[in-house]
Amino acid sequence: MATAQSLATQGGSRPIMADATGAAALAAFARPAPLADVAVGRELIRMVEQRLGRDPARILDATDLAMLRRARPGDQIGSQTLIEMFDRLAQNTFHFDLGLQFAEWVRISDLGYVAHSWEHYAVLEDLFRAAARFIPIENAALTFRLERVGEEARAVYTLDPALRRGAEQFMETVMALGIKVVRELFIPGWVPLDVEFRHAPQASRHRLFECFRCPVIPSGLEYAIRFRASDLRIRRNVHDGVLGALIESFLEQRATAMPTDLCAEVKRTISWLLRSGHATLNETAAMLAMGPRTLQRKLKGNGTDFATLLAAVRAEIAVAYLSRDESQPIGQLAILLGYSEPSAVSRFLRETFGHDGRVLRQRLSTAAGHDRPDLLS
């Protein structure tokens, strides 16, 4: 029978011992709330004031608005706060194409360091590969990947599942900006084969066609732009290659400062996705900007697999939760473990530790009191 410690060491991470509060175990797998470059929020406020003639102070939180106004280049704002701003402004101004309007109005170079780098790529495929690398720097809740199948290609955007509720306006902006970058820098008048949304678009059908100029597929499986793979070979003259190299070097330094331990990053991503019930291989891979097969292959190279890491994270969370005071109801553990039914928690605990929640809580208390982690075996 697996113990909490044996599961915790899967993937090379150090074991976390049960303590009186379980705080250490919870903290080890807590993924910080994703942050985004403040530039998008700052420009959104400017657009509402200048294009719509509305006062954002009557709609948005005063603290968030003050932070945006005094922000400096490179500052960050919570990704959730940014998404809520788009939604709230659209609902209160009755501009249900707000996301599309913003993408049409804003200058790409005003959207932060990452967006400013796009004009320095000479080949469209190189720009897309850079996007896969650097977009999470601009917004940690968003990832991008490029897929090629035969004569077609797809630019796929993935938003953190925990933030998808109310994110329709934000994602319509993301998709519209993706197409705008190609049209302004590489192919004027570019028309993709189609655009796929996960949600039912809020803008009218006419407005969507006016912006994208191609069929829009609502309520799909992903946010994706499908186009001819031959477009990836389009080249353009780069007016300042030296500056482009400097910007990319700066972004590369920021990217390399991000976590590089794949197993640890997969565990952190799983722990975040569990809360929304989306801790699947496909969702985890998408959040890490890779396909599920690629992720499994890389995990195999590290001597583990997704199912093993998922079980390890659940075991750690269970130990942390049950190590706390006995007033914590075991039923609430279902939410933390990503289960919809409390019975699934009981089954997981019995299969993993050989005990139900009540007995496991007693053994954890005894182990902590005697400093005997072996009592969990």
PDB file of C-alpha atoms in Angstrom, residues 39-228:
ATOM      1  CA  ALA A  39      -0.182  47.234 -20.384  1.00  0.00           C
ATOM      2  CA  VAL A  40      -3.384  45.546 -21.607  1.00  0.00           C
ATOM      3  CA  GLY A  41      -5.395  46.887 -18.679  1.00  0.00           C
ATOM      4  CA  ARG A  42      -3.916  50.353 -19.057  1.00  0.00           C
ATOM      5  CA  GLU A  43      -4.751  50.506 -22.761  1.00  0.00           C
ATOM      6  CA  LEU A  44      -8.242  49.123 -22.123  1.00  0.00           C
ATOM      7  CA  ILE A  45      -8.942  52.054 -19.796  1.00  0.00           C
ATOM      8  CA  ARG A  46      -7.693  54.498 -22.417  1.00  0.00           C
ATOM      9  CA  MET A  47      -9.928  52.923 -25.066  1.00  0.00           C
ATOM     10  CA  VAL A  48     -13.034  53.161 -22.877  1.00  0.00           C
ATOM     11  CA  GLU A  49     -12.308  56.825 -22.186  1.00  0.00           C
ATOM     12  CA  GLN A  50     -11.267  57.885 -25.679  1.00  0.00           C
ATOM     13  CA  ARG A  51     -13.341  55.676 -27.989  1.00  0.00           C
ATOM     14  CA  LEU A  52     -16.446  55.023 -25.914  1.00  0.00           C
ATOM     15  CA  GLY A  53     -16.435  58.311 -24.002  1.00  0.00           C
ATOM     16  CA  ARG A  54     -17.205  56.565 -20.708  1.00  0.00           C
ATOM     17  CA  ASP A  55     -15.725  57.089 -17.228  1.00  0.00           C
ATOM     18  CA  PRO A  56     -14.153  53.800 -16.007  1.00  0.00           C
ATOM     19  CA  ALA A  57     -14.285  55.107 -12.419  1.00  0.00           C
ATOM     20  CA  ARG A  58     -18.054  54.606 -12.467  1.00  0.00           C
ATOM     21  CA  ILE A  59     -17.646  50.938 -13.396  1.00  0.00           C
ATOM     22  CA  LEU A  60     -14.380  49.504 -12.091  1.00  0.00           C
ATOM     23  CA  ASP A  61     -12.950  48.977  -8.632  1.00  0.00           C
ATOM     24  CA  ALA A  62     -11.248  52.166  -7.442  1.00  0.00           C
ATOM     25  CA  THR A  63      -8.153  50.327  -6.168  1.00  0.00           C
ATOM     26  CA  ASP A  64      -7.615  48.478  -9.457  1.00  0.00           C
ATOM     27  CA  LEU A  65      -8.118  51.654 -11.453  1.00  0.00           C
ATOM     28  CA  ALA A  66      -5.655  53.628  -9.327  1.00  0.00           C
ATOM     29  CA  MET A  67      -3.056  50.888  -9.719  1.00  0.00           C
ATOM     30  CA  LEU A  68      -3.455  50.922 -13.501  1.00  0.00           C
ATOM     31  CA  ARG A  69      -3.058  54.688 -13.688  1.00  0.00           C
ATOM     32  CA  ARG A  70       0.176  54.751 -11.728  1.00  0.00           C
ATOM     33  CA  ALA A  71       1.626  51.561 -13.221  1.00  0.00           C
ATOM     34  CA  ARG A  72       5.008  51.609 -14.922  1.00  0.00           C
ATOM     35  CA  PRO A  73       6.088  49.517 -17.950  1.00  0.00           C
ATOM     36  CA  GLY A  74       6.646  45.931 -16.859  1.00  0.00           C
ATOM     37  CA  ASP A  75       4.318  46.110 -13.838  1.00  0.00           C
ATOM     38  CA  GLN A  76       1.770  43.332 -13.449  1.00  0.00           C
ATOM     39  CA  ILE A  77      -1.872  42.890 -12.518  1.00  0.00           C
ATOM     40  CA  GLY A  78      -3.774  39.758 -11.570  1.00  0.00           C
ATOM     41  CA  SER A  79      -4.930  37.852 -14.660  1.00  0.00           C
ATOM     42  CA  GLN A  80      -8.349  37.378 -13.069  1.00  0.00           C
ATOM     43  CA  THR A  81      -8.648  41.099 -12.383  1.00  0.00           C
ATOM     44  CA  LEU A  82      -7.834  41.854 -16.019  1.00  0.00           C
ATOM     45  CA  ILE A  83     -10.413  39.355 -17.296  1.00  0.00           C
ATOM     46  CA  GLU A  84     -13.073  40.741 -14.954  1.00  0.00           C
ATOM     47  CA  MET A  85     -12.351  44.256 -16.215  1.00  0.00           C
ATOM     48  CA  PHE A  86     -13.199  43.251 -19.784  1.00  0.00           C
ATOM     49  CA  ASP A  87     -16.397  41.543 -18.670  1.00  0.00           C
ATOM     50  CA  ARG A  88     -17.567  44.329 -16.375  1.00  0.00           C
ATOM     51  CA  LEU A  89     -16.892  47.082 -18.894  1.00  0.00           C
ATOM     52  CA  ALA A  90     -18.746  45.206 -21.644  1.00  0.00           C
ATOM     53  CA  GLN A  91     -21.778  44.577 -19.446  1.00  0.00           C
ATOM     54  CA  ASN A  92     -21.991  48.096 -18.073  1.00  0.00           C
ATOM     55  CA  THR A  93     -21.412  49.939 -21.366  1.00  0.00           C
ATOM     56  CA  PHE A  94     -23.628  47.515 -23.345  1.00  0.00           C
ATOM     57  CA  HIS A  95     -20.823  47.136 -25.870  1.00  0.00           C
ATOM     58  CA  PHE A  96     -20.932  43.376 -26.276  1.00  0.00           C
ATOM     59  CA  ASP A  97     -18.244  43.572 -28.936  1.00  0.00           C
ATOM     60  CA  LEU A  98     -15.909  45.355 -26.494  1.00  0.00           C
ATOM     61  CA  GLY A  99     -13.178  42.739 -26.929  1.00  0.00           C
ATOM     62  CA  LEU A 100     -13.252  43.167 -30.714  1.00  0.00           C
ATOM     63  CA  GLN A 101     -13.310  46.955 -30.421  1.00  0.00           C
ATOM     64  CA  PHE A 102     -10.275  46.922 -28.184  1.00  0.00           C
ATOM     65  CA  ALA A 103      -8.311  44.697 -30.567  1.00  0.00           C
ATOM     66  CA  GLU A 104      -9.153  47.034 -33.473  1.00  0.00           C
ATOM     67  CA  TRP A 105      -8.293  50.179 -31.533  1.00  0.00           C
ATOM     68  CA  VAL A 106      -5.077  49.317 -29.708  1.00  0.00           C
ATOM     69  CA  ARG A 107      -1.595  49.492 -31.194  1.00  0.00           C
ATOM     70  CA  ILE A 108       0.207  46.163 -30.921  1.00  0.00           C
ATOM     71  CA  SER A 109       3.418  47.817 -29.753  1.00  0.00           C
ATOM     72  CA  ASP A 110       1.561  49.329 -26.768  1.00  0.00           C
ATOM     73  CA  LEU A 111       0.681  45.926 -25.293  1.00  0.00           C
ATOM     74  CA  GLY A 112       3.935  45.268 -23.437  1.00  0.00           C
ATOM     75  CA  TYR A 113       7.423  43.947 -24.083  1.00  0.00           C
ATOM     76  CA  VAL A 114       6.295  40.663 -25.636  1.00  0.00           C
ATOM     77  CA  ALA A 115       3.886  42.255 -28.111  1.00  0.00           C
ATOM     78  CA  HIS A 116       6.492  44.911 -28.930  1.00  0.00           C
ATOM     79  CA  SER A 117       8.845  42.150 -30.099  1.00  0.00           C
ATOM     80  CA  TRP A 118       6.508  40.797 -32.807  1.00  0.00           C
ATOM     81  CA  GLU A 119       7.503  43.366 -35.434  1.00  0.00           C
ATOM     82  CA  HIS A 120      11.109  42.191 -35.291  1.00  0.00           C
ATOM     83  CA  TYR A 121      10.479  38.671 -36.669  1.00  0.00           C
ATOM     84  CA  ALA A 122      11.103  38.112 -40.378  1.00  0.00           C
ATOM     85  CA  VAL A 123       9.206  34.807 -40.791  1.00  0.00           C
ATOM     86  CA  LEU A 124       5.669  34.153 -39.532  1.00  0.00           C
ATOM     87  CA  GLU A 125       6.534  30.681 -38.220  1.00  0.00           C
ATOM     88  CA  ASP A 126       9.357  32.160 -36.144  1.00  0.00           C
ATOM     89  CA  LEU A 127       6.915  34.658 -34.639  1.00  0.00           C
ATOM     90  CA  PHE A 128       4.500  31.869 -33.696  1.00  0.00           C
ATOM     91  CA  ARG A 129       7.268  29.834 -32.103  1.00  0.00           C
ATOM     92  CA  ALA A 130       8.308  32.881 -30.099  1.00  0.00           C
ATOM     93  CA  ALA A 131       4.682  33.329 -29.042  1.00  0.00           C
ATOM     94  CA  ALA A 132       4.651  29.810 -27.616  1.00  0.00           C
ATOM     95  CA  ARG A 133       7.737  30.675 -25.623  1.00  0.00           C
ATOM     96  CA  PHE A 134       6.935  34.187 -24.455  1.00  0.00           C
ATOM     97  CA  ILE A 135       3.139  34.658 -24.181  1.00  0.00           C
ATOM     98  CA  PRO A 136       3.088  33.164 -20.631  1.00  0.00           C
ATOM     99  CA  ILE A 137       5.443  35.996 -19.648  1.00  0.00           C
ATOM    100  CA  GLU A 138       2.840  38.506 -20.820  1.00  0.00           C
ATOM    101  CA  ASN A 139      -0.014  36.631 -19.119  1.00  0.00           C
ATOM    102  CA  ALA A 140       0.697  33.582 -16.965  1.00  0.00           C
ATOM    103  CA  ALA A 141      -2.921  32.384 -17.349  1.00  0.00           C
ATOM    104  CA  LEU A 142      -2.565  32.092 -21.126  1.00  0.00           C
ATOM    105  CA  THR A 143      -0.537  29.715 -23.279  1.00  0.00           C
ATOM    106  CA  PHE A 144      -0.088  29.352 -27.034  1.00  0.00           C
ATOM    107  CA  ARG A 145       0.925  26.495 -29.284  1.00  0.00           C
ATOM    108  CA  LEU A 146       1.319  25.989 -33.025  1.00  0.00           C
ATOM    109  CA  GLU A 147       0.043  22.767 -34.610  1.00  0.00           C
ATOM    110  CA  ARG A 148       0.679  21.543 -38.163  1.00  0.00           C
ATOM    111  CA  VAL A 149      -1.333  18.767 -39.824  1.00  0.00           C
ATOM    112  CA  GLY A 150      -0.634  18.256 -43.505  1.00  0.00           C
ATOM    113  CA  GLU A 151      -1.390  21.415 -45.435  1.00  0.00           C
ATOM    114  CA  GLU A 152      -3.115  23.129 -42.519  1.00  0.00           C
ATOM    115  CA  ALA A 153      -1.936  24.740 -39.296  1.00  0.00           C
ATOM    116  CA  ARG A 154      -3.639  25.913 -36.108  1.00  0.00           C
ATOM    117  CA  ALA A 155      -2.710  28.643 -33.652  1.00  0.00           C
ATOM    118  CA  VAL A 156      -4.200  27.445 -30.362  1.00  0.00           C
ATOM    119  CA  TYR A 157      -4.701  29.570 -27.239  1.00  0.00           C
ATOM    120  CA  THR A 158      -5.455  28.031 -23.842  1.00  0.00           C
ATOM    121  CA  LEU A 159      -6.762  29.983 -20.858  1.00  0.00           C
ATOM    122  CA  ASP A 160      -6.431  28.656 -17.330  1.00  0.00           C
ATOM    123  CA  PRO A 161      -9.705  26.719 -16.734  1.00  0.00           C
ATOM    124  CA  ALA A 162     -10.153  28.374 -13.336  1.00  0.00           C
ATOM    125  CA  LEU A 163     -10.486  31.752 -15.080  1.00  0.00           C
ATOM    126  CA  ARG A 164     -12.734  30.828 -18.024  1.00  0.00           C
ATOM    127  CA  ARG A 165     -15.989  31.911 -16.429  1.00  0.00           C
ATOM    128  CA  GLY A 166     -16.709  35.434 -17.626  1.00  0.00           C
ATOM    129  CA  ALA A 167     -13.660  35.464 -19.920  1.00  0.00           C
ATOM    130  CA  GLU A 168     -15.557  35.703 -23.218  1.00  0.00           C
ATOM    131  CA  GLN A 169     -14.624  39.332 -23.924  1.00  0.00           C
ATOM    132  CA  PHE A 170     -11.005  38.785 -22.970  1.00  0.00           C
ATOM    133  CA  MET A 171     -10.627  35.739 -25.227  1.00  0.00           C
ATOM    134  CA  GLU A 172     -12.315  37.485 -28.141  1.00  0.00           C
ATOM    135  CA  THR A 173      -9.656  40.171 -27.737  1.00  0.00           C
ATOM    136  CA  VAL A 174      -6.896  37.555 -27.715  1.00  0.00           C
ATOM    137  CA  MET A 175      -8.158  35.902 -30.893  1.00  0.00           C
ATOM    138  CA  ALA A 176      -8.699  39.200 -32.706  1.00  0.00           C
ATOM    139  CA  LEU A 177      -5.233  40.410 -31.739  1.00  0.00           C
ATOM    140  CA  GLY A 178      -3.686  37.180 -33.011  1.00  0.00           C
ATOM    141  CA  ILE A 179      -5.160  37.819 -36.445  1.00  0.00           C
ATOM    142  CA  LYS A 180      -4.321  41.538 -36.303  1.00  0.00           C
ATOM    143  CA  VAL A 181      -0.628  40.756 -35.758  1.00  0.00           C
ATOM    144  CA  VAL A 182      -0.526  38.637 -38.935  1.00  0.00           C
ATOM    145  CA  ARG A 183      -2.430  41.220 -41.004  1.00  0.00           C
ATOM    146  CA  GLU A 184      -0.385  44.212 -39.904  1.00  0.00           C
ATOM    147  CA  LEU A 185       3.043  42.593 -40.009  1.00  0.00           C
ATOM    148  CA  PHE A 186       2.922  39.859 -42.647  1.00  0.00           C
ATOM    149  CA  ILE A 187      -0.198  39.440 -44.816  1.00  0.00           C
ATOM    150  CA  PRO A 188      -2.495  42.462 -45.239  1.00  0.00           C
ATOM    151  CA  GLY A 189      -6.090  41.281 -45.542  1.00  0.00           C
ATOM    152  CA  TRP A 190      -5.176  37.817 -44.254  1.00  0.00           C
ATOM    153  CA  VAL A 191      -8.200  35.489 -44.100  1.00  0.00           C
ATOM    154  CA  PRO A 192      -7.891  32.315 -41.976  1.00  0.00           C
ATOM    155  CA  LEU A 193      -9.827  29.175 -42.857  1.00  0.00           C
ATOM    156  CA  ASP A 194     -11.896  29.562 -39.689  1.00  0.00           C
ATOM    157  CA  VAL A 195     -11.787  30.616 -36.044  1.00  0.00           C
ATOM    158  CA  GLU A 196     -12.948  28.370 -33.195  1.00  0.00           C
ATOM    159  CA  PHE A 197     -14.232  29.638 -29.832  1.00  0.00           C
ATOM    160  CA  ARG A 198     -14.864  27.584 -26.713  1.00  0.00           C
ATOM    161  CA  HIS A 199     -17.739  29.897 -25.798  1.00  0.00           C
ATOM    162  CA  ALA A 200     -20.808  31.235 -27.565  1.00  0.00           C
ATOM    163  CA  PRO A 201     -19.615  34.617 -28.911  1.00  0.00           C
ATOM    164  CA  GLN A 202     -21.156  37.719 -27.350  1.00  0.00           C
ATOM    165  CA  ALA A 203     -20.715  39.918 -30.417  1.00  0.00           C
ATOM    166  CA  SER A 204     -23.190  39.657 -33.282  1.00  0.00           C
ATOM    167  CA  ARG A 205     -22.558  37.345 -36.237  1.00  0.00           C
ATOM    168  CA  HIS A 206     -22.137  40.368 -38.509  1.00  0.00           C
ATOM    169  CA  ARG A 207     -19.621  41.933 -36.141  1.00  0.00           C
ATOM    170  CA  LEU A 208     -17.623  38.719 -35.895  1.00  0.00           C
ATOM    171  CA  PHE A 209     -17.403  38.365 -39.672  1.00  0.00           C
ATOM    172  CA  GLU A 210     -16.438  42.029 -39.980  1.00  0.00           C
ATOM    173  CA  CYS A 211     -13.508  41.412 -37.631  1.00  0.00           C
ATOM    174  CA  PHE A 212     -12.330  37.908 -38.567  1.00  0.00           C
ATOM    175  CA  ARG A 213     -13.533  37.737 -42.217  1.00  0.00           C
ATOM    176  CA  CYS A 214     -13.946  33.972 -41.939  1.00  0.00           C
ATOM    177  CA  PRO A 215     -16.369  31.452 -40.415  1.00  0.00           C
ATOM    178  CA  VAL A 216     -16.509  31.494 -36.615  1.00  0.00           C
ATOM    179  CA  ILE A 217     -17.208  28.145 -34.936  1.00  0.00           C
ATOM    180  CA  PRO A 218     -18.885  28.707 -31.535  1.00  0.00           C
ATOM    181  CA  SER A 219     -18.804  26.451 -28.465  1.00  0.00           C
ATOM    182  CA  GLY A 220     -15.890  24.401 -29.768  1.00  0.00           C
ATOM    183  CA  LEU A 221     -13.235  22.445 -27.908  1.00  0.00           C
ATOM    184  CA  GLU A 222     -10.495  25.080 -28.069  1.00  0.00           C
ATOM    185  CA  TYR A 223      -9.676  28.647 -28.983  1.00  0.00           C
ATOM    186  CA  ALA A 224      -7.965  28.209 -32.324  1.00  0.00           C
ATOM    187  CA  ILE A 225      -7.228  29.954 -35.621  1.00  0.00           C
ATOM    188  CA  ARG A 226      -7.005  27.488 -38.538  1.00  0.00           C
ATOM    189  CA  PHE A 227      -5.092  28.550 -41.638  1.00  0.00           C
ATOM    190  CA  ARG A 228      -2.980  27.277 -44.538  1.00  0.00           C
TER     191      ARG A 228
END
